[in-house]
Structures are given as C-alpha cells and as structure tokens.
CSV table of C-alpha atoms in Angstrom, one decimal:
chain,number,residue,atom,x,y,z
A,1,UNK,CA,185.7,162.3,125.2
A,2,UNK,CA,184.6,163.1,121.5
A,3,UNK,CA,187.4,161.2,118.9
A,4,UNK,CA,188.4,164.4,117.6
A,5,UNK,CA,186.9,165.4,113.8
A,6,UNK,CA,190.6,166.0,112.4
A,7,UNK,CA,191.4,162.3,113.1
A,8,UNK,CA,190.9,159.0,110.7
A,9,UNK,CA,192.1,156.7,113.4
A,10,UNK,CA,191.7,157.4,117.2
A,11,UNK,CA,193.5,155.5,120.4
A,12,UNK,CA,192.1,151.8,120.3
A,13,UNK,CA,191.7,152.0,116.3
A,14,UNK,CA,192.8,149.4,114.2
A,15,UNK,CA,193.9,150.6,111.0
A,16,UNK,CA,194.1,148.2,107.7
A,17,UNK,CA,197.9,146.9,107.5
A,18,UNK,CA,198.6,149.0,104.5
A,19,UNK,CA,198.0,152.5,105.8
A,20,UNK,CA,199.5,151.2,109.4
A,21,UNK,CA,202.8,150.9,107.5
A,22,UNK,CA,202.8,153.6,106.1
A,23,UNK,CA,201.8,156.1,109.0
A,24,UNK,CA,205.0,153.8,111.0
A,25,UNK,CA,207.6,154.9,108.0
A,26,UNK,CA,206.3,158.5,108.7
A,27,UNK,CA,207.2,158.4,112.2
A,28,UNK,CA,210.1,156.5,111.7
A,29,UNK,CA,211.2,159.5,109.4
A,30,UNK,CA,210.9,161.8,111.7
A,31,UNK,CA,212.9,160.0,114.8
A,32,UNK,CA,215.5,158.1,113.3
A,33,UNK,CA,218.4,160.7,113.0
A,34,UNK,CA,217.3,162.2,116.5
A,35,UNK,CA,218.1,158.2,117.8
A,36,UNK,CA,221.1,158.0,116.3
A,37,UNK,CA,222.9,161.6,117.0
A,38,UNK,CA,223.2,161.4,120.6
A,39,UNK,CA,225.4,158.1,120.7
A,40,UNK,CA,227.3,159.4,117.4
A,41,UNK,CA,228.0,163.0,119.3
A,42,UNK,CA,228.6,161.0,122.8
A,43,UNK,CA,231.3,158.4,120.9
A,44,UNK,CA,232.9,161.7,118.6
A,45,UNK,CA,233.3,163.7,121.6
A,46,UNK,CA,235.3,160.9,123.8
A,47,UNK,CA,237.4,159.3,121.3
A,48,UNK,CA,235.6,155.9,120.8
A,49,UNK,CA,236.4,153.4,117.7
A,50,UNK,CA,234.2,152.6,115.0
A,51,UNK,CA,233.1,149.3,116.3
A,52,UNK,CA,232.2,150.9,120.1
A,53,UNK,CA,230.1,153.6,118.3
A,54,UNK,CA,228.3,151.0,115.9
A,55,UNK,CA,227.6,148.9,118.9
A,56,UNK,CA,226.0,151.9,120.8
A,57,UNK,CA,224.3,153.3,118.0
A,58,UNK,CA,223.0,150.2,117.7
A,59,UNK,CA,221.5,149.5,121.0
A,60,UNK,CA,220.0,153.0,120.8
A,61,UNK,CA,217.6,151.8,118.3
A,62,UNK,CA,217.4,148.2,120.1
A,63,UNK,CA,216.5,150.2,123.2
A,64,UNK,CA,214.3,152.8,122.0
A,65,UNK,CA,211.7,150.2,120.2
A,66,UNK,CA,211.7,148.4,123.2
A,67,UNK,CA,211.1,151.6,125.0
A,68,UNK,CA,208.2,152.4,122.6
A,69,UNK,CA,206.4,149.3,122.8
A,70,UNK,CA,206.5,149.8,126.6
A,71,UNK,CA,204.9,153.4,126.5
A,72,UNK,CA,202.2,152.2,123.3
A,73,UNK,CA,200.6,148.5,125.2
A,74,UNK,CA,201.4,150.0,128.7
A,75,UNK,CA,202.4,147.1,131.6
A,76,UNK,CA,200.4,147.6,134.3
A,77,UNK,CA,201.0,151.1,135.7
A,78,UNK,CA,204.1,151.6,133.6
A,79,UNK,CA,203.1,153.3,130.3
A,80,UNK,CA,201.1,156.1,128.8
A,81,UNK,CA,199.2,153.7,126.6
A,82,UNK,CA,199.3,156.3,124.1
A,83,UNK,CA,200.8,156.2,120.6
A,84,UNK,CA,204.0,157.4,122.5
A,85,UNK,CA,207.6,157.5,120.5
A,86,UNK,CA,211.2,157.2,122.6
A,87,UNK,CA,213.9,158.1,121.6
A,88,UNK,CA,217.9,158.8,122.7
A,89,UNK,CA,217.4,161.8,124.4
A,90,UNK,CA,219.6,165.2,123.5
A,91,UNK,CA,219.1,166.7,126.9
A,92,UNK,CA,221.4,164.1,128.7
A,93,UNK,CA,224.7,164.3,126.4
A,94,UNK,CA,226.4,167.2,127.7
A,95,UNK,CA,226.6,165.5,131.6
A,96,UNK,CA,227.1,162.4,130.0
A,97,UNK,CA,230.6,163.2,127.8
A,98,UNK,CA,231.4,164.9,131.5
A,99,UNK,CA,231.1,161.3,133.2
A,100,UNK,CA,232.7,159.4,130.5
A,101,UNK,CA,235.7,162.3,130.9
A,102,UNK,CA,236.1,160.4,134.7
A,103,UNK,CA,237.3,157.0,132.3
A,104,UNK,CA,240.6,159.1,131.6
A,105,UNK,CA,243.4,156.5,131.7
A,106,UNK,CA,247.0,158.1,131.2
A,107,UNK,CA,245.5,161.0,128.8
A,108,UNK,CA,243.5,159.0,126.8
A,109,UNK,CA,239.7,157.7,127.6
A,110,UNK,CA,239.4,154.4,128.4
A,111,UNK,CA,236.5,153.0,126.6
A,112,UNK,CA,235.6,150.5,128.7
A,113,UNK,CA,235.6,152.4,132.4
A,114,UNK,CA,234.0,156.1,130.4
A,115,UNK,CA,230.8,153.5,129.6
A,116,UNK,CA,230.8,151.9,133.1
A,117,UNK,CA,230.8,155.7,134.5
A,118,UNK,CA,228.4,156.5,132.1
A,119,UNK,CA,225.9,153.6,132.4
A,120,UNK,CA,226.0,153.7,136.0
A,121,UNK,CA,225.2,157.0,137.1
A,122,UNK,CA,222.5,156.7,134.1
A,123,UNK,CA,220.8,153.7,135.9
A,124,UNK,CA,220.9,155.0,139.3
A,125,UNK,CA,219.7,158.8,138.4
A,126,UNK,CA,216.7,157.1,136.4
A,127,UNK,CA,215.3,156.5,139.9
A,128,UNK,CA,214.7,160.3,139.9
A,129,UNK,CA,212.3,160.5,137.1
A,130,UNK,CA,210.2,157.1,138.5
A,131,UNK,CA,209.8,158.8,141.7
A,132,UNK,CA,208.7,162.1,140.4
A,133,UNK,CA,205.9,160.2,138.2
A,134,UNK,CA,204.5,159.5,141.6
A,135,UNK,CA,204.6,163.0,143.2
A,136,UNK,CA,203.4,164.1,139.7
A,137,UNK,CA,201.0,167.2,141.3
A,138,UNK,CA,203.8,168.4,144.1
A,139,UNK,CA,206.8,168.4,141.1
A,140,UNK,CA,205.2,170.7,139.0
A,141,UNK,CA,204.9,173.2,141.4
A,142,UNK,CA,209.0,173.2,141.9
A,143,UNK,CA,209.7,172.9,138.3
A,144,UNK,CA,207.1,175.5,136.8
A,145,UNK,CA,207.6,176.4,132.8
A,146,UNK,CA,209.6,179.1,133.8
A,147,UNK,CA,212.5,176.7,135.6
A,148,UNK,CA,211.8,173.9,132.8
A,149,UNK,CA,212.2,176.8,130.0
A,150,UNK,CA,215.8,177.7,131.7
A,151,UNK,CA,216.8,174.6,131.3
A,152,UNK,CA,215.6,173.1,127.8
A,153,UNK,CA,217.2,176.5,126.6
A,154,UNK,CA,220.3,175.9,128.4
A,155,UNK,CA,220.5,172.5,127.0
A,156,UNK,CA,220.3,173.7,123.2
A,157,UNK,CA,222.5,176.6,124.1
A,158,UNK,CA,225.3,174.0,125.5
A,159,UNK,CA,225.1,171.5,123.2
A,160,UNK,CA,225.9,174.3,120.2
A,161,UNK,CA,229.7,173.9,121.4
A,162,UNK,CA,229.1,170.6,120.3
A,163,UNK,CA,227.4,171.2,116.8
A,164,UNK,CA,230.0,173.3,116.0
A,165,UNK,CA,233.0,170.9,117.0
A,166,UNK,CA,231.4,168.6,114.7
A,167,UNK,CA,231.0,171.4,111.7
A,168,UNK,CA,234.9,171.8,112.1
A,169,UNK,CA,235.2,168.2,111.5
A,170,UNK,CA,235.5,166.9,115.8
A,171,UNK,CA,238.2,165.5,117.8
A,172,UNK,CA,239.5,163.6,114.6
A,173,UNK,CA,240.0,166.6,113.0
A,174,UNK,CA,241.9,168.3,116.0
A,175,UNK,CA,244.2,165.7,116.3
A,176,UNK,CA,244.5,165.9,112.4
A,177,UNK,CA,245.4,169.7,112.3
A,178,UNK,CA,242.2,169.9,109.7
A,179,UNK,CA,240.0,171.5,112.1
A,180,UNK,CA,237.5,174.0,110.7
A,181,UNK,CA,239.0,173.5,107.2
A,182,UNK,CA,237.0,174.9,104.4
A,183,UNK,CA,236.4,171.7,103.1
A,184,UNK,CA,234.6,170.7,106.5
A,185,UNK,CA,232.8,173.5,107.1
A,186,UNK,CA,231.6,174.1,103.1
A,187,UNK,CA,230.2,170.5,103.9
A,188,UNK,CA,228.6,171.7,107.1
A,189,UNK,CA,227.0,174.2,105.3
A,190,UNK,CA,225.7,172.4,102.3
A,191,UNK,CA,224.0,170.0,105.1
A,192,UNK,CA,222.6,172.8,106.8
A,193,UNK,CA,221.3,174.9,103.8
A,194,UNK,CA,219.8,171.6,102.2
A,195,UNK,CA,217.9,170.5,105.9
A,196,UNK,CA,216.5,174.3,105.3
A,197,UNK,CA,215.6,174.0,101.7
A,198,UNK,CA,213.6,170.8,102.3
A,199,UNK,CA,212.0,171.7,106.0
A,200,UNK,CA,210.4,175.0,104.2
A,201,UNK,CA,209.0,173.2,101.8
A,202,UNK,CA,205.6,173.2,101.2
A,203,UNK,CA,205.3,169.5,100.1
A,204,UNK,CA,204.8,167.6,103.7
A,205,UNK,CA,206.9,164.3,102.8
A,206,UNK,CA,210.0,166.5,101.6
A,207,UNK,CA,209.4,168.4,105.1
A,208,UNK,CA,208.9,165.1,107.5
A,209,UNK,CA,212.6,164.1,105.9
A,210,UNK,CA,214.1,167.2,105.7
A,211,UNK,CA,217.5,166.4,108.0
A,212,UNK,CA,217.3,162.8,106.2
A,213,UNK,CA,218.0,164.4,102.9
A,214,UNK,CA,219.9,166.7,104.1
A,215,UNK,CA,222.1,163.9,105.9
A,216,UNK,CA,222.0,162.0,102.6
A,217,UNK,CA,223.2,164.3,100.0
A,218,UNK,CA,226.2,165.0,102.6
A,219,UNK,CA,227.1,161.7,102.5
A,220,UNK,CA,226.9,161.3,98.9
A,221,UNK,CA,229.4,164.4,98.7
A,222,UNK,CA,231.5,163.5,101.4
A,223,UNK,CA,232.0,159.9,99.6
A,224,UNK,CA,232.7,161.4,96.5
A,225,UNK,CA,235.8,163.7,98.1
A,226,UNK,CA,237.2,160.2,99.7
A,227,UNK,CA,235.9,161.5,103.1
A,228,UNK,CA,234.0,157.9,104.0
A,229,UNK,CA,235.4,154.3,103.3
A,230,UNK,CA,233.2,151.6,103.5
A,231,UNK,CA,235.6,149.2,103.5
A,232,UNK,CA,235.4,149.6,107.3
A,233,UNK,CA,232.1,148.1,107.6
A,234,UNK,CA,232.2,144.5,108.9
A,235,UNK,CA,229.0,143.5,110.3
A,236,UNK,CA,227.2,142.7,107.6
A,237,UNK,CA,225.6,138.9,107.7
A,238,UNK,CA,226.5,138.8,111.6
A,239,UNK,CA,223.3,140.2,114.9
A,240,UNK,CA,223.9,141.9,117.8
A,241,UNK,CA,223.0,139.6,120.3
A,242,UNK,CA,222.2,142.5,123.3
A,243,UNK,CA,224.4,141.8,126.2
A,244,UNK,CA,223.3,143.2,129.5
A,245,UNK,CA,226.0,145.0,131.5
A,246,UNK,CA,228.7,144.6,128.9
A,247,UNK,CA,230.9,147.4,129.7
A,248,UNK,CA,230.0,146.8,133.7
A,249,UNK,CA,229.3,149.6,136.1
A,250,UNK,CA,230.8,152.5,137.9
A,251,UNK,CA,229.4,155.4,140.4
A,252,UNK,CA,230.1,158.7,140.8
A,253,UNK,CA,228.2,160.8,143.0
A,254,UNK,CA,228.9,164.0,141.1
A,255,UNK,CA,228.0,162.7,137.8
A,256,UNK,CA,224.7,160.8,139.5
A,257,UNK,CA,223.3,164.6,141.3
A,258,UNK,CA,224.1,166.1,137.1
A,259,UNK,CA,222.0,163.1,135.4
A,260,UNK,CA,219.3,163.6,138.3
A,261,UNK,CA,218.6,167.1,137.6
A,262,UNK,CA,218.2,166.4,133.9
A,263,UNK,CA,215.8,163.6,134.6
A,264,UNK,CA,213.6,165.7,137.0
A,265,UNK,CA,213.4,168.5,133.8
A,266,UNK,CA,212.9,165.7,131.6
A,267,UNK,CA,209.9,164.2,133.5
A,268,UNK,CA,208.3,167.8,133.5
A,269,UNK,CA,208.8,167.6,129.7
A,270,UNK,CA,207.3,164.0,129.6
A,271,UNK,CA,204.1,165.5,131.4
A,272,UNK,CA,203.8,168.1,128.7
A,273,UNK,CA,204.5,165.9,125.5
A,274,UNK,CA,201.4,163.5,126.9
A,275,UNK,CA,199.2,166.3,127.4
A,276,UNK,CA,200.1,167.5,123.8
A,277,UNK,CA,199.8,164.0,122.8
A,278,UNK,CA,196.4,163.3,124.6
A,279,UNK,CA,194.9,166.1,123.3
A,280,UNK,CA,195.6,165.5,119.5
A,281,UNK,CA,194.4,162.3,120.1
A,282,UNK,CA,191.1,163.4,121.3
A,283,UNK,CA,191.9,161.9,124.9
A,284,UNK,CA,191.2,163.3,128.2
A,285,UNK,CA,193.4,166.3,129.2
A,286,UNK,CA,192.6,166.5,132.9
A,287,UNK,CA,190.8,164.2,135.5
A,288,UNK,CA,192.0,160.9,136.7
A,289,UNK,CA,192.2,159.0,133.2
A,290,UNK,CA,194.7,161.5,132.0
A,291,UNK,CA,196.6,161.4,135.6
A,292,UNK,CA,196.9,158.1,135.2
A,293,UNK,CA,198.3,158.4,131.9
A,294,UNK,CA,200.6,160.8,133.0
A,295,UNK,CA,201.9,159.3,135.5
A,296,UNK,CA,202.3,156.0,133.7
A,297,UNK,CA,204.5,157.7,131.0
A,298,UNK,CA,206.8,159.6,133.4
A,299,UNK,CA,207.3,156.3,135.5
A,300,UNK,CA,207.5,154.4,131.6
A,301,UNK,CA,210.0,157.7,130.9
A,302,UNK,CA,212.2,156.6,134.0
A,303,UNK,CA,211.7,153.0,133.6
A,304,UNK,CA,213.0,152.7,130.1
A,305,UNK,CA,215.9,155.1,130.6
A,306,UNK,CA,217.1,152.5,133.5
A,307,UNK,CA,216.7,149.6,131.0
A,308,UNK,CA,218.7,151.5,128.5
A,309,UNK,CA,221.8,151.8,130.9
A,310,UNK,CA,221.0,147.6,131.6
A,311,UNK,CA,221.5,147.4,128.0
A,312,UNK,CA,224.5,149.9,127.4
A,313,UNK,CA,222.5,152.7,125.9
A,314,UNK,CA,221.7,155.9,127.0
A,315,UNK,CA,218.8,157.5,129.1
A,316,UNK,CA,215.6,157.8,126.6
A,317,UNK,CA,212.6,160.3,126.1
A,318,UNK,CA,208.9,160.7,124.8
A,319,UNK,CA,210.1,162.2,121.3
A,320,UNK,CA,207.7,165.3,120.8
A,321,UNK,CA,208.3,165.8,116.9
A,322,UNK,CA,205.7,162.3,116.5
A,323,UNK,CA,203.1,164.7,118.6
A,324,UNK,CA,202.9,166.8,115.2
A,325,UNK,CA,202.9,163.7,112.7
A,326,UNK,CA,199.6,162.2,114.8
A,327,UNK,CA,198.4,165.3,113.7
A,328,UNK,CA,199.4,165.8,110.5
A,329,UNK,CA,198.6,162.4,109.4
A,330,UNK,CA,195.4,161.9,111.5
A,331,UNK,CA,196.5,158.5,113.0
A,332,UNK,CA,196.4,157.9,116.7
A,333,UNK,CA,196.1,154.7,117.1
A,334,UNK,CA,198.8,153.1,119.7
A,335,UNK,CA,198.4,149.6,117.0
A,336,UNK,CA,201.1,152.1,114.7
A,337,UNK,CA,203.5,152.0,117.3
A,338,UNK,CA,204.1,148.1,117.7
A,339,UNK,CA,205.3,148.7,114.2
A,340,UNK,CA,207.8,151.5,114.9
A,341,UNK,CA,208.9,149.6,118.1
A,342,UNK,CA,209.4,146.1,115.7
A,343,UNK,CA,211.0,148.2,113.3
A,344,UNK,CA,213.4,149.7,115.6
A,345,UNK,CA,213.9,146.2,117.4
A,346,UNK,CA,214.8,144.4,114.2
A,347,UNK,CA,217.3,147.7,112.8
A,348,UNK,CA,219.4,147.3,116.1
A,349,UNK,CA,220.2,143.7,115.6
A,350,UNK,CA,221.7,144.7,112.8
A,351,UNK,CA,225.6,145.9,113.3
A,352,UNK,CA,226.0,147.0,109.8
A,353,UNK,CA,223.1,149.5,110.5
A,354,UNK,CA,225.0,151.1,113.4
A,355,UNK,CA,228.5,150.5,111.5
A,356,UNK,CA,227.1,152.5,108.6
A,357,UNK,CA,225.8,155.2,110.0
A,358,UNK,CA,229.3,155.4,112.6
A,359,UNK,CA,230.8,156.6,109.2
A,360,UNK,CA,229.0,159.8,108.7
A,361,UNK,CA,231.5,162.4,109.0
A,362,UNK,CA,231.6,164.3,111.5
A,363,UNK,CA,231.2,167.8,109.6
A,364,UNK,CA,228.5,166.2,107.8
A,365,UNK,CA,226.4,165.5,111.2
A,366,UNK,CA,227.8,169.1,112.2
A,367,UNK,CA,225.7,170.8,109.7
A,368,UNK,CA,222.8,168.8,111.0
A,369,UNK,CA,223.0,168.8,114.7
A,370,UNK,CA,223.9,172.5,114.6
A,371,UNK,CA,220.2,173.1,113.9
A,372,UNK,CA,218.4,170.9,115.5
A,373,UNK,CA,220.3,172.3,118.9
A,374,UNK,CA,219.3,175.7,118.0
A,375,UNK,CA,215.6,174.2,117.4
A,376,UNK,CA,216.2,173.1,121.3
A,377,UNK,CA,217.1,176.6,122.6
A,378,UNK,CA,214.3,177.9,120.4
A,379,UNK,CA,211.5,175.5,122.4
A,380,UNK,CA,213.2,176.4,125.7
A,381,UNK,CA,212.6,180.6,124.9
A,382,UNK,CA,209.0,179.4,123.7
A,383,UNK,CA,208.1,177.8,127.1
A,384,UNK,CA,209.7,180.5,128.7
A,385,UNK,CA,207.8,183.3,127.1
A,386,UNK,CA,204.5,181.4,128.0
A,387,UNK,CA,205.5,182.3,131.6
A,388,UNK,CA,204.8,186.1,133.0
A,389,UNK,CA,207.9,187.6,132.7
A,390,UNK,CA,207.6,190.2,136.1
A,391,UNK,CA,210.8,191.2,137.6
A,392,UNK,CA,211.4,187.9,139.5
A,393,UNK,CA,211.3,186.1,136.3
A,394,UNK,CA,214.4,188.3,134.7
A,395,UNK,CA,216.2,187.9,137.9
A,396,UNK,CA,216.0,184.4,137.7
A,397,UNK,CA,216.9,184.2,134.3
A,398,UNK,CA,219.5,186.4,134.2
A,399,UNK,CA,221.4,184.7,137.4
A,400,UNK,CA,220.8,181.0,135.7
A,401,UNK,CA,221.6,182.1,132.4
A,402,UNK,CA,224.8,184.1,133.7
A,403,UNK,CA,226.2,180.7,135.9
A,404,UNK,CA,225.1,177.8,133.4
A,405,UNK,CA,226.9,179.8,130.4
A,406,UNK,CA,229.6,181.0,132.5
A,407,UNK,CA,230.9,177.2,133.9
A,408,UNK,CA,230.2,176.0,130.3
A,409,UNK,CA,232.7,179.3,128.8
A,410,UNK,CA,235.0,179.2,131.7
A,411,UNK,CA,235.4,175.4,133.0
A,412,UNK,CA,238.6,176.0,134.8
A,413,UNK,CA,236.4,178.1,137.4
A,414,UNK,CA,236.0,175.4,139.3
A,415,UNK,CA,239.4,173.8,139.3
A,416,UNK,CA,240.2,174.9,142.5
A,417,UNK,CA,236.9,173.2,143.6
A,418,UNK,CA,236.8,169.7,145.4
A,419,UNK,CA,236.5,167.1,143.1
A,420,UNK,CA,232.7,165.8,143.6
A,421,UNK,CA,231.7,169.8,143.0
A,422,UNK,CA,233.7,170.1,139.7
A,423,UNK,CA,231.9,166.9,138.5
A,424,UNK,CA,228.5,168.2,139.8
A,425,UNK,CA,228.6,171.9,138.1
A,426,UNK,CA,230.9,171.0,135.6
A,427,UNK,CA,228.1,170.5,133.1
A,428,UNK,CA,226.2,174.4,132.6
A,429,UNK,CA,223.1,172.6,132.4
A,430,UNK,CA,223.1,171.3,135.3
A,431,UNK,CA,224.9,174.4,137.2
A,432,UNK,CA,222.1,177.0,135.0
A,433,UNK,CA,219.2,174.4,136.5
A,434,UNK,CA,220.0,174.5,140.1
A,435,UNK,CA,220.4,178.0,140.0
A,436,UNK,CA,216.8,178.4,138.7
A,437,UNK,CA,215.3,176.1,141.4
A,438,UNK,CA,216.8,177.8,144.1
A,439,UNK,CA,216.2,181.0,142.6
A,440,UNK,CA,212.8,180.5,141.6
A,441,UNK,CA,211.8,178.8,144.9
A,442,UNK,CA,213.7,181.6,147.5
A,443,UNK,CA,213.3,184.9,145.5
A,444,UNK,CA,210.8,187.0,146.9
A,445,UNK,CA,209.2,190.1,145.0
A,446,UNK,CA,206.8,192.2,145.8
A,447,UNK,CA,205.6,193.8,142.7
C-alpha cells in the first residue's frame, strides 16, 4: 500500500537519532500518567503502603516497555509489528479492587493474599484474550460495536465512583474524617480546570501534556499546603530487581469469569486500535497482511497481560491516544518504539520513580482521573452511536445499562446471592456486559 502523503516516516523507516527521541518523549507524554493511574487508584482503593504502591507502580512501567517492545519487533506470531504503545489498562481496575477485596483478613486487606487474588485470576483470564486472537473473524460477530460500546461506557461510567473518591481525598481521607474537605476538592478542581486550560489549547506540545501539567502544578500546591512529604522517599541510589511471582498466587473462579469478560471487550478494542493504527500508518486495512497483524496484537494484547501478572503488574492494553500522535507528528516507524519500550524498561528499575509518584495526593490524581474516566464513557457513547440504533438496540441498552449501574449503586443486591455469583456480578461492568451479550445475541425484533 501507498506510505501515506501526511507521513515523514512510515513502518520500516529509520529515522535519524535526533528526531527518533524526540517523537519517543512525545509518546511518552502522552502515556505516562495513563501507566501510572491504574496501580495508584488500585493501591488507594485497598489500603496499600507507600512502598507496595511504589513497587507496583513501578513494575507497571517495567511491564509495559516490555510489553511494547513485544507489540513493535513482533516474535514470531505474537505482535502487531506496528508502532504499537501498552499501557496499564483502566478497563480492568474496577474487577480488580473487587478480587483484591477477597484478601480481607480480620477487617483489614491483607496485602500480600489481595495481590495473590489479584495476580492470579489476571494470569489465568489472559488466556481469554489469546484465544479470541485466534477466532478473531467468529468474535466479532458476538461482540459487535454495539455490545463493545455498552461496555467501554460502562467502564468510564463505573470508574467515576472512583475519580470522585479520590477528589474527596480517598480512603485516607475517610479514615481521617477529611473527606470531601474544601481543601481537597478546591485542589481537585484546580487539577481539573488546569488539564482543560492546557488540552484546549491551540499550541500542540501544551495539549500532548495537558494532564502532565495539570498533575504538576497540583503537586507543586499540594507541597506548598504540607500535603506531600518527601522525606518518605527511600529508594533513591537502590533498582528494582523484578521478582517473578513475588506476592504468589491465588484463584477465584468468580473474580477469573469478571477479568475474562473484560479481556474478551478488550481484544475487540485491540482489533480496532490496530486498524486505526494501520491505517495512519499507511498499512493494509483488510486482507491477510492486516489479519495477521491483528491477530498478532490481540494474541501480543493477551500475551503481555499474562506476563504482567508473572511480574506482579496488572493486565496491559494497546494505548489508543499514541494512534493520534503517529498522526500528529507523522512518524510511524516501529524503530520509535524500542525507544519508548527502553525508556519505560530503565524508569521501572528505578524505585524512587514509583516512590515519588506514590506521593501524589490523592485529590490531586482526583481532579485528573475524574476526566479522563468521563473521556472513557464519552468513547463508549461514540462507538455506540456508530451502531444503528433500531428498537433492539435501546432495549439492549436500556436492560445493560439498568443492571450494570444498578449492582454498581446497590451492591448489597446480591448479598443474599451465593458467594461465587456475588464475586462474578459484583463488578457493574462485568454484570452491564453479560447482559448485553445475552441480550444482543437472544433478542429478536422484527422491525
């Protein structure tokens, strides 16, 4: 296919080292606070110490450059071979905090059993999305835009009740009695209303690093009203040496069938971000090259989420956000992201990288977080309104929507339920996208 005319560098192009960096920063601008959020939200929400959340924020970055490199050279069928980012993936933190809930030891979470719960059912539901890569054409006829749309928007819709924790100021702040204090929220705001200043800018570097410098001037505030004490960190000088299995592993069927059902929308995702991706990059969009691509990703997709749980992270995605900076900065070449994956390799070995960034507070990654899950709902409505909305499409909707939202409003709905279904549909993501499989695949209307 024709290297499209809006690119400087396609696929197998080797740029000079000089603008290579540079097109790496960009794309490191635009994933690093979407790595890091998930295992800061995951370690807020169940309680864990400053030294557990630097380690996991760590290994996020550890894993998801290793992930990258995998998706950019491409092993043998395992790859896209495109220049692919991955990232911590939001769509897996709502089931997640629900599995690390199952390490509850005398009222309080047990760090050590939450992970091994966690890691486990991660690991063993990864073998979901690899399997799906290889019924690629059969999948996408069960999970059409419409189900995939339910979902995604279900997903930002859920994780809101955790943006807006954090803007109160989190479990720290519960405990504390300071919870949704002016001084946390005004924060939360300022965050939010600086992310929004930059992002509509018209200058594309200030828009790239929008939640960056948003992030950043919260920080600086929050360290000038006493709110962050570095004193804490105590990394610096010593490497993470990654330590496979460190937290061991645990299995719970319930929390296994939730993590499944994310994976199977997340592969669906994976197949559109590499058509999106192949596209820009003036690649094939159908026929067996792109198949093979496809596929490749997906089983990459799966692959690299399994190896996260190995190395006590959590399940990772193709990031779509680096689609748009292939784009906007016309480089394509896959050569960029050996850099981003070295880059993120090197920042995870690192604990004062994960230590510092543990100490964000949490009404400062509130004010953040809060939008970016909104942008999440937003993206779900969008593939959704690509869909033809007839009659079966609202009832669909309206029954998924109405069940997903209603366990995630109303949790003790199910407490009279045995214990493997509470664990199951305890998560309204996963309760909103069963629904709309079954819904979508057994309603019948004749128009």
């Amino acid at each position: 296919m024709e290297k499209s005319k809006e690119l400087i560098y396609g696929l197998n192009d080797r740029p000079p080292l000089q603008e290579t960096l540079f097109a790496a920063v960009q794309h490191l601008l635009a994933i690093f606070v979407a790595i890091i959020t998930p295992p800061l939200i995951i370690s807020s929400a169940l309680k864990f110490d400053l030294e557990t959340t630097g380690f996991l924020v760590s290994m996020s970055l550890f894993v998801s450059g290793i992930a990258t490199f995998i998706q950019c050279r491409r092993f043998g069928p395992v790859g896209a071979g495109l220049l692919c980012i991955q990232g911590t993936s939001f769509s897996f933190i709502s089931p997640i905090i629900g599995a690390g809930m199952l390490g509850m030891v005398n009222g309080k979470v047990n760090v050590e059993q939450a992970l091994a719960y966690i890691f486990g059912a991660c690991m063993v539901a990864a073998v979901v999305e690899m399997v799906v890569s290889r019924i690629l054409p059969y999948m996408r006829k069960i999970v059409t835009p419409l189900v995939s749309g339910i979902v995604v928007t279900l997903i930002g819709m859920c994780l809101v009740k955790a943006g807006i924790n954090s803007c109160g100021g989190g479990q720290s702040a519960m405990d504390g009695g300071t919870f949704g204090s002016m001084q946390n929220l005004g924060l939360a705001l300022l965050v939010l209303i600086c992310i929004i200043f930059f992002n509509r800018s018209n200058n594309r570097f200030l828009r790239m690093a929008s939640i960056v410098l948003g992030l950043i001037i919260g920080c600086v505030v929050a360290y000038f009203m006493g709110m962050i004490d570095f004193s804490q960190l105590n990394g610096a000088g010593s490497i993470n040496v990654p330590v496979p299995f460190k937290y061991g592993l645990n299995f719970d069927v319930g929390s296994i069938i939730g993590l499944g059902l994310i994976y199977l929308v997340t592969a669906v995702e994976a197949y559109g971000d590499i058509t999106a991706n192949s596209l820009i990059s003036g690649e094939p969009v159908d026929g067996p090259v792109f198949m093979k691509r496809a596929q490749g990703g997906i089983l990459a997709d799966g692959f690299n989420s399994f190896l996260a749980a190995v190395f006590n992270s959590f399940p990772n995605s193709i990031f779509a956000q680096n689609n748009g900076m292939i784009q906007l900065t016309g480089v394509a070449s896959r050569y960029v992201g050996y850099f981003i994956a070295g880059a993120l390799v090197l920042l995870g070995l690192f604990p004062v990288v994960g230590q510092f960034f543990s100490l964000i507070p949490d009404c400062v990654l509130g004010g953040a977080t809060l939008l970016m899950f909104g942008t999440v709902a937003a993206a779900g409505i969008r593939i959704i309104a690509s869909h033809d909305i007839n009659r079966k499409a609202v009832l669909v909707m309206a029954i998924s929507f109405a069940i997903g939202l209603s366990v995630e409003m109303v949790p003790d709905i199910l407490s009279q339920m045995p214990e493997v279904i509470r664990n199951i549909f305890s998560s309204g993501i996963t309760a909103g996208g069963l629904t709309a499989i079954l819904a979508n695949a057994f309603i019948r209307i004749k128009e």
